[in-house]
């Protein structure tokens, strides 16, 4: 009997969509080619990296405990145990996904799915090949690490996010190519575990999608932490040596330099998994490998939807994949759902200091012709930040002078990735800067710095 819905891929997009479809009573089957459920985010992305970042935070507390008046003798990092803890968290949640799917009465098929067109999907596995059919199909096949031309990853020296998460010891030195969220998070993890880290970025600044002031602050703090940062630089001539990797670097001012390190991480972006899934058998259209969709996540073929990292025009983030899944399933089930609003998508980068941002950067707001007012408040003026010993960073509010509309909020500092929640909710509720100035923020907290930043839009912050 045909299904109401076939979902291909069990990442945050696919598994959430399948569960929601089950909740709506749709006869749903989810196909996953890997043994474990959860996709990039759970298995080799968001969750394992944040587990390591948490341990890096805890380790830092021990290393710097003297300042708090706590004497710790010879703290020792047991990296295999750190890895075990990370793997345990991943496995627990992968099982959790399985349980949630079962509870929502979603059927599961193991194997590689290929679209055949006309609502049919072929599923290939060791057990054989079968064809299934549905009124609707959601493609949620995600992405994989892009490699530099002529370079292939290996488990030991030239790494992507997959191999680096399997290391069983902290490397002595690491070169990271690419200073997007993935690159800077790994740089932050391993620097704090004692690795000598160099970050190379071709563009003029680190975290290039963030507000320029945020990029400047992260680069400043990284340099203070003794992470070498080379922006506007090109990595060339990468080769393996006996003990590691050698690379020729052309710096911003054209100088050439040979760099050597034990490991090299390539973090230059993510390639959508849209090849070899049979899209040519459908009317779906592609834009540089990404699938084009309408406001309901529907492709050029009625009944064929795409969500998550494969979609053209939205950032490759887990919460975007999930939201897009909700929109697609609502459309399939005939329920109302707001299309995704690109300006309300929070970004979170878990470096030290962390980054949280939503909406337009200052440069984007000016380019769009807004009469921009900026409110900026440094964490140096926040007493909770002092208590935590984390004074780097600031909150920057980008507002429109005419109506006090909040256009964007950009945070770099302690718990920035949590603090951004207030800004997202404020923007979603269309609260003005004035409303947020009147909102009472508890003291002493990190989020009262947000209240101060909203006040700073009109030159009215108190503590800076
Ligand atoms: C190191 C790293 C850290 C990250 N950290 C964060 C973070 O902190 N926050 C955040 O929001 N995002 C983060 N991301 C991005 C996030 O992981 C992705 O945006 C998210 O996983 C995309 O979800 P998805 O459902 O589109 O696809 P994926 O999670 O990539 O899942 C796709 C699934 O489809 C399966 N599949 C593919 N093709 C087929 C096929 N033909 N048949 C059957 N199955 C198939 C794959 O095996 C996979 O399980 C991170 C990414 C990386 C690499």
PDB file of C-alpha atoms in Angstrom, residues 151-366:
ATOM      1  CA  UNK A 151      42.956  16.510  -1.754  1.00  0.00           C
ATOM      2  CA  UNK A 152      41.352  13.468  -0.115  1.00  0.00           C
ATOM      3  CA  UNK A 153      40.741  12.998   3.606  1.00  0.00           C
ATOM      4  CA  UNK A 154      42.458  10.209   5.508  1.00  0.00           C
ATOM      5  CA  UNK A 155      41.961   9.074   9.101  1.00  0.00           C
ATOM      6  CA  UNK A 156      45.332  10.389  10.311  1.00  0.00           C
ATOM      7  CA  UNK A 157      46.586  13.569   8.691  1.00  0.00           C
ATOM      8  CA  UNK A 158      44.181  15.322   6.350  1.00  0.00           C
ATOM      9  CA  UNK A 159      40.925  15.503   8.237  1.00  0.00           C
ATOM     10  CA  UNK A 160      37.338  16.656   7.847  1.00  0.00           C
ATOM     11  CA  UNK A 161      34.838  16.988  10.693  1.00  0.00           C
ATOM     12  CA  UNK A 162      34.375  13.196  10.528  1.00  0.00           C
ATOM     13  CA  UNK A 163      37.998  12.110  11.038  1.00  0.00           C
ATOM     14  CA  UNK A 164      38.906  14.826  13.553  1.00  0.00           C
ATOM     15  CA  UNK A 165      36.110  13.639  15.836  1.00  0.00           C
ATOM     16  CA  UNK A 166      37.663  10.155  15.848  1.00  0.00           C
ATOM     17  CA  UNK A 167      41.115  11.260  17.051  1.00  0.00           C
ATOM     18  CA  UNK A 168      42.157   9.409  20.185  1.00  0.00           C
ATOM     19  CA  UNK A 169      44.839  11.895  21.261  1.00  0.00           C
ATOM     20  CA  UNK A 170      45.195  15.667  21.306  1.00  0.00           C
ATOM     21  CA  UNK A 171      47.452  16.649  18.361  1.00  0.00           C
ATOM     22  CA  UNK A 172      50.547  18.751  19.081  1.00  0.00           C
ATOM     23  CA  UNK A 173      49.765  21.047  16.167  1.00  0.00           C
ATOM     24  CA  UNK A 174      46.811  21.637  13.872  1.00  0.00           C
ATOM     25  CA  UNK A 175      46.270  23.767  10.784  1.00  0.00           C
ATOM     26  CA  UNK A 176      42.630  24.624  10.132  1.00  0.00           C
ATOM     27  CA  UNK A 177      41.725  25.721   6.615  1.00  0.00           C
ATOM     28  CA  UNK A 178      38.517  27.757   6.751  1.00  0.00           C
ATOM     29  CA  UNK A 179      37.352  30.119   9.496  1.00  0.00           C
ATOM     30  CA  UNK A 180      33.603  29.526   9.250  1.00  0.00           C
ATOM     31  CA  UNK A 181      31.701  28.147  12.256  1.00  0.00           C
ATOM     32  CA  UNK A 182      33.094  24.604  11.890  1.00  0.00           C
ATOM     33  CA  UNK A 183      36.730  25.734  11.537  1.00  0.00           C
ATOM     34  CA  UNK A 184      36.734  28.191  14.439  1.00  0.00           C
ATOM     35  CA  UNK A 185      34.938  25.758  16.773  1.00  0.00           C
ATOM     36  CA  UNK A 186      37.584  23.054  16.208  1.00  0.00           C
ATOM     37  CA  UNK A 187      40.322  25.708  16.591  1.00  0.00           C
ATOM     38  CA  UNK A 188      38.782  26.732  19.915  1.00  0.00           C
ATOM     39  CA  UNK A 189      38.470  23.130  21.140  1.00  0.00           C
ATOM     40  CA  UNK A 190      42.016  22.024  20.379  1.00  0.00           C
ATOM     41  CA  UNK A 191      43.747  25.276  21.395  1.00  0.00           C
ATOM     42  CA  UNK A 192      42.222  24.898  24.828  1.00  0.00           C
ATOM     43  CA  UNK A 193      43.350  21.265  24.980  1.00  0.00           C
ATOM     44  CA  UNK A 194      46.920  22.476  24.350  1.00  0.00           C
ATOM     45  CA  UNK A 195      47.330  22.151  20.557  1.00  0.00           C
ATOM     46  CA  UNK A 196      49.319  24.726  18.635  1.00  0.00           C
ATOM     47  CA  UNK A 197      46.608  26.006  16.219  1.00  0.00           C
ATOM     48  CA  UNK A 198      46.840  28.023  12.988  1.00  0.00           C
ATOM     49  CA  UNK A 199      43.663  29.137  11.205  1.00  0.00           C
ATOM     50  CA  UNK A 200      43.857  30.041   7.520  1.00  0.00           C
ATOM     51  CA  UNK A 201      40.987  31.899   5.846  1.00  0.00           C
ATOM     52  CA  UNK A 202      40.899  33.025   2.226  1.00  0.00           C
ATOM     53  CA  UNK A 203      38.347  35.799   2.890  1.00  0.00           C
ATOM     54  CA  UNK A 204      39.412  39.017   4.643  1.00  0.00           C
ATOM     55  CA  UNK A 205      37.872  38.024   8.004  1.00  0.00           C
ATOM     56  CA  UNK A 206      37.059  35.111  10.270  1.00  0.00           C
ATOM     57  CA  UNK A 207      33.379  34.017  10.617  1.00  0.00           C
ATOM     58  CA  UNK A 208      32.631  35.936   7.396  1.00  0.00           C
ATOM     59  CA  UNK A 209      28.826  35.649   7.661  1.00  0.00           C
ATOM     60  CA  UNK A 210      28.794  37.531  10.977  1.00  0.00           C
ATOM     61  CA  UNK A 211      28.748  41.291  11.556  1.00  0.00           C
ATOM     62  CA  UNK A 212      32.209  42.759  10.822  1.00  0.00           C
ATOM     63  CA  UNK A 213      32.675  43.906  14.424  1.00  0.00           C
ATOM     64  CA  UNK A 214      32.066  40.336  15.626  1.00  0.00           C
ATOM     65  CA  UNK A 215      34.697  39.000  13.211  1.00  0.00           C
ATOM     66  CA  UNK A 216      37.212  41.605  14.434  1.00  0.00           C
ATOM     67  CA  UNK A 217      36.551  40.747  18.074  1.00  0.00           C
ATOM     68  CA  UNK A 218      36.886  36.985  17.531  1.00  0.00           C
ATOM     69  CA  UNK A 219      40.169  37.483  15.659  1.00  0.00           C
ATOM     70  CA  UNK A 220      41.442  39.753  18.441  1.00  0.00           C
ATOM     71  CA  UNK A 221      40.568  37.255  21.167  1.00  0.00           C
ATOM     72  CA  UNK A 222      41.884  34.257  19.179  1.00  0.00           C
ATOM     73  CA  UNK A 223      45.218  36.080  18.798  1.00  0.00           C
ATOM     74  CA  UNK A 224      45.205  36.852  22.533  1.00  0.00           C
ATOM     75  CA  UNK A 225      44.680  33.109  23.111  1.00  0.00           C
ATOM     76  CA  UNK A 226      47.729  32.499  20.879  1.00  0.00           C
ATOM     77  CA  UNK A 227      45.806  31.011  17.979  1.00  0.00           C
ATOM     78  CA  UNK A 228      47.588  32.108  14.821  1.00  0.00           C
ATOM     79  CA  UNK A 229      45.053  33.623  12.424  1.00  0.00           C
ATOM     80  CA  UNK A 230      45.878  34.291   8.768  1.00  0.00           C
ATOM     81  CA  UNK A 231      43.006  35.964   6.915  1.00  0.00           C
ATOM     82  CA  UNK A 232      43.123  36.924   3.231  1.00  0.00           C
ATOM     83  CA  UNK A 233      45.571  34.027   2.880  1.00  0.00           C
ATOM     84  CA  UNK A 234      45.740  31.054   0.535  1.00  0.00           C
ATOM     85  CA  UNK A 235      46.738  27.521   1.409  1.00  0.00           C
ATOM     86  CA  UNK A 236      48.598  25.870  -1.459  1.00  0.00           C
ATOM     87  CA  UNK A 237      50.714  22.823  -2.111  1.00  0.00           C
ATOM     88  CA  UNK A 238      49.442  20.631   0.671  1.00  0.00           C
ATOM     89  CA  UNK A 239      51.438  17.425   1.056  1.00  0.00           C
ATOM     90  CA  UNK A 240      51.880  14.690   3.617  1.00  0.00           C
ATOM     91  CA  UNK A 241      55.233  14.329   5.324  1.00  0.00           C
ATOM     92  CA  UNK A 242      56.231  11.322   7.426  1.00  0.00           C
ATOM     93  CA  UNK A 243      55.019  12.886  10.669  1.00  0.00           C
ATOM     94  CA  UNK A 244      52.260  15.164   9.467  1.00  0.00           C
ATOM     95  CA  UNK A 245      51.355  17.704   6.834  1.00  0.00           C
ATOM     96  CA  UNK A 246      53.248  20.459   5.050  1.00  0.00           C
ATOM     97  CA  UNK A 247      51.517  23.385   3.416  1.00  0.00           C
ATOM     98  CA  UNK A 248      52.583  26.477   1.544  1.00  0.00           C
ATOM     99  CA  UNK A 249      50.822  29.586   2.707  1.00  0.00           C
ATOM    100  CA  UNK A 250      50.523  32.774   0.683  1.00  0.00           C
ATOM    101  CA  UNK A 251      49.760  35.498   3.179  1.00  0.00           C
ATOM    102  CA  UNK A 252      47.556  38.563   2.711  1.00  0.00           C
ATOM    103  CA  UNK A 253      50.600  40.625   1.625  1.00  0.00           C
ATOM    104  CA  UNK A 254      51.782  38.020  -0.885  1.00  0.00           C
ATOM    105  CA  UNK A 255      54.562  36.429   1.179  1.00  0.00           C
ATOM    106  CA  UNK A 256      55.056  32.672   0.912  1.00  0.00           C
ATOM    107  CA  UNK A 257      55.692  30.572   3.969  1.00  0.00           C
ATOM    108  CA  UNK A 258      55.981  26.835   4.582  1.00  0.00           C
ATOM    109  CA  UNK A 259      53.924  25.575   7.520  1.00  0.00           C
ATOM    110  CA  UNK A 260      54.096  22.135   9.088  1.00  0.00           C
ATOM    111  CA  UNK A 261      51.677  20.519  11.519  1.00  0.00           C
ATOM    112  CA  UNK A 262      50.744  17.118  12.850  1.00  0.00           C
ATOM    113  CA  UNK A 263      47.179  17.406  11.476  1.00  0.00           C
ATOM    114  CA  UNK A 264      45.302  19.459   8.919  1.00  0.00           C
ATOM    115  CA  UNK A 265      41.570  20.102   9.126  1.00  0.00           C
ATOM    116  CA  UNK A 266      39.750  21.103   5.960  1.00  0.00           C
ATOM    117  CA  UNK A 267      36.667  23.142   6.891  1.00  0.00           C
ATOM    118  CA  UNK A 268      35.873  24.996   3.674  1.00  0.00           C
ATOM    119  CA  UNK A 269      32.118  24.464   3.532  1.00  0.00           C
ATOM    120  CA  UNK A 270      29.566  21.714   2.962  1.00  0.00           C
ATOM    121  CA  UNK A 271      28.512  20.109  -0.324  1.00  0.00           C
ATOM    122  CA  UNK A 272      24.801  19.259  -0.600  1.00  0.00           C
ATOM    123  CA  UNK A 273      24.058  15.541  -1.104  1.00  0.00           C
ATOM    124  CA  UNK A 274      22.054  16.029  -4.289  1.00  0.00           C
ATOM    125  CA  UNK A 275      24.131  13.941  -6.683  1.00  0.00           C
ATOM    126  CA  UNK A 276      23.265  10.288  -7.218  1.00  0.00           C
ATOM    127  CA  UNK A 277      19.858  10.502  -5.555  1.00  0.00           C
ATOM    128  CA  UNK A 278      17.874  10.406  -8.805  1.00  0.00           C
ATOM    129  CA  UNK A 279      16.870  14.091  -8.971  1.00  0.00           C
ATOM    130  CA  UNK A 280      17.299  13.838 -12.763  1.00  0.00           C
ATOM    131  CA  UNK A 281      14.224  11.564 -12.754  1.00  0.00           C
ATOM    132  CA  UNK A 282      12.126  14.416 -11.336  1.00  0.00           C
ATOM    133  CA  UNK A 283      11.237  17.996 -12.239  1.00  0.00           C
ATOM    134  CA  UNK A 284      13.171  19.431  -9.280  1.00  0.00           C
ATOM    135  CA  UNK A 285      15.523  22.238 -10.250  1.00  0.00           C
ATOM    136  CA  UNK A 286      18.990  22.864  -8.921  1.00  0.00           C
ATOM    137  CA  UNK A 287      20.965  26.013  -8.206  1.00  0.00           C
ATOM    138  CA  UNK A 288      24.703  25.202  -8.042  1.00  0.00           C
ATOM    139  CA  UNK A 289      23.891  21.780  -6.626  1.00  0.00           C
ATOM    140  CA  UNK A 290      21.273  23.002  -4.112  1.00  0.00           C
ATOM    141  CA  UNK A 291      17.573  22.220  -4.598  1.00  0.00           C
ATOM    142  CA  UNK A 292      15.262  25.136  -5.391  1.00  0.00           C
ATOM    143  CA  UNK A 293      12.053  25.196  -3.335  1.00  0.00           C
ATOM    144  CA  UNK A 294       8.982  27.414  -2.937  1.00  0.00           C
ATOM    145  CA  UNK A 295       7.618  28.883   0.326  1.00  0.00           C
ATOM    146  CA  UNK A 296       6.216  25.429   1.278  1.00  0.00           C
ATOM    147  CA  UNK A 297       9.571  23.706   0.627  1.00  0.00           C
ATOM    148  CA  UNK A 298       8.118  22.134  -2.508  1.00  0.00           C
ATOM    149  CA  UNK A 299      10.419  21.553  -5.492  1.00  0.00           C
ATOM    150  CA  UNK A 300       9.483  21.949  -9.161  1.00  0.00           C
ATOM    151  CA  UNK A 301       7.749  18.571  -8.909  1.00  0.00           C
ATOM    152  CA  UNK A 302       4.426  18.652  -7.016  1.00  0.00           C
ATOM    153  CA  UNK A 303       4.605  16.351  -3.990  1.00  0.00           C
ATOM    154  CA  UNK A 304       8.414  16.386  -3.911  1.00  0.00           C
ATOM    155  CA  UNK A 305       9.808  18.515  -1.082  1.00  0.00           C
ATOM    156  CA  UNK A 306      13.343  19.371   0.038  1.00  0.00           C
ATOM    157  CA  UNK A 307      14.526  20.505   3.467  1.00  0.00           C
ATOM    158  CA  UNK A 308      17.766  21.217   5.301  1.00  0.00           C
ATOM    159  CA  UNK A 309      21.306  21.395   3.963  1.00  0.00           C
ATOM    160  CA  UNK A 310      20.263  20.469   0.399  1.00  0.00           C
ATOM    161  CA  UNK A 311      18.046  23.567   0.028  1.00  0.00           C
ATOM    162  CA  UNK A 312      19.136  26.635  -1.970  1.00  0.00           C
ATOM    163  CA  UNK A 313      19.054  29.991  -0.200  1.00  0.00           C
ATOM    164  CA  UNK A 314      18.896  29.087   3.485  1.00  0.00           C
ATOM    165  CA  UNK A 315      21.867  28.573   5.816  1.00  0.00           C
ATOM    166  CA  UNK A 316      23.044  25.016   6.557  1.00  0.00           C
ATOM    167  CA  UNK A 317      21.952  24.793  10.179  1.00  0.00           C
ATOM    168  CA  UNK A 318      20.170  22.072  12.137  1.00  0.00           C
ATOM    169  CA  UNK A 319      17.327  24.303  13.351  1.00  0.00           C
ATOM    170  CA  UNK A 320      16.736  25.516   9.782  1.00  0.00           C
ATOM    171  CA  UNK A 321      16.458  21.899   8.602  1.00  0.00           C
ATOM    172  CA  UNK A 322      13.960  21.149  11.383  1.00  0.00           C
ATOM    173  CA  UNK A 323      11.835  24.239  10.722  1.00  0.00           C
ATOM    174  CA  UNK A 324      11.792  23.543   6.981  1.00  0.00           C
ATOM    175  CA  UNK A 325      10.633  20.009   7.789  1.00  0.00           C
ATOM    176  CA  UNK A 326       7.731  21.380   9.849  1.00  0.00           C
ATOM    177  CA  UNK A 327       6.726  23.674   6.972  1.00  0.00           C
ATOM    178  CA  UNK A 328       6.830  20.857   4.392  1.00  0.00           C
ATOM    179  CA  UNK A 329       4.814  18.444   6.548  1.00  0.00           C
ATOM    180  CA  UNK A 330       2.237  21.124   7.421  1.00  0.00           C
ATOM    181  CA  UNK A 331       1.728  21.719   3.694  1.00  0.00           C
ATOM    182  CA  UNK A 332       1.394  17.996   3.006  1.00  0.00           C
ATOM    183  CA  UNK A 333      -1.127  17.631   5.848  1.00  0.00           C
ATOM    184  CA  UNK A 334      -3.099  20.701   4.731  1.00  0.00           C
ATOM    185  CA  UNK A 335      -2.220  22.729   7.846  1.00  0.00           C
ATOM    186  CA  UNK A 336      -1.120  26.350   8.019  1.00  0.00           C
ATOM    187  CA  UNK A 337       2.580  27.175   8.450  1.00  0.00           C
ATOM    188  CA  UNK A 338       4.539  30.389   8.047  1.00  0.00           C
ATOM    189  CA  UNK A 339       7.264  30.171   5.401  1.00  0.00           C
ATOM    190  CA  UNK A 340      10.784  30.492   6.762  1.00  0.00           C
ATOM    191  CA  UNK A 341      11.894  34.089   7.378  1.00  0.00           C
ATOM    192  CA  UNK A 342      15.603  34.327   6.591  1.00  0.00           C
ATOM    193  CA  UNK A 343      15.982  37.344   8.901  1.00  0.00           C
ATOM    194  CA  UNK A 344      14.773  35.467  11.964  1.00  0.00           C
ATOM    195  CA  UNK A 345      17.215  32.561  11.804  1.00  0.00           C
ATOM    196  CA  UNK A 346      19.606  32.555  14.746  1.00  0.00           C
ATOM    197  CA  UNK A 347      23.219  31.562  14.241  1.00  0.00           C
ATOM    198  CA  UNK A 348      25.224  30.055  17.099  1.00  0.00           C
ATOM    199  CA  UNK A 349      28.977  29.451  17.187  1.00  0.00           C
ATOM    200  CA  UNK A 350      30.345  27.859  20.344  1.00  0.00           C
ATOM    201  CA  UNK A 351      33.843  29.330  20.432  1.00  0.00           C
ATOM    202  CA  UNK A 352      35.313  30.991  23.518  1.00  0.00           C
ATOM    203  CA  UNK A 353      33.906  33.699  23.482  1.00  0.00           C
ATOM    204  CA  UNK A 354      30.763  32.390  21.805  1.00  0.00           C
ATOM    205  CA  UNK A 355      28.766  34.016  19.041  1.00  0.00           C
ATOM    206  CA  UNK A 356      24.996  34.370  18.698  1.00  0.00           C
ATOM    207  CA  UNK A 357      23.388  36.443  15.991  1.00  0.00           C
ATOM    208  CA  UNK A 358      20.106  37.077  14.231  1.00  0.00           C
ATOM    209  CA  UNK A 359      18.911  39.390  11.465  1.00  0.00           C
ATOM    210  CA  UNK A 360      20.786  41.977   9.442  1.00  0.00           C
ATOM    211  CA  UNK A 361      24.378  42.955  10.082  1.00  0.00           C
ATOM    212  CA  UNK A 362      25.133  46.677  10.199  1.00  0.00           C
ATOM    213  CA  UNK A 363      26.566  46.552   6.661  1.00  0.00           C
ATOM    214  CA  UNK A 364      23.526  44.676   5.311  1.00  0.00           C
ATOM    215  CA  UNK A 365      21.102  47.113   6.967  1.00  0.00           C
ATOM    216  CA  UNK A 366      22.934  50.112   5.504  1.00  0.00           C
TER     217      UNK A 366
END
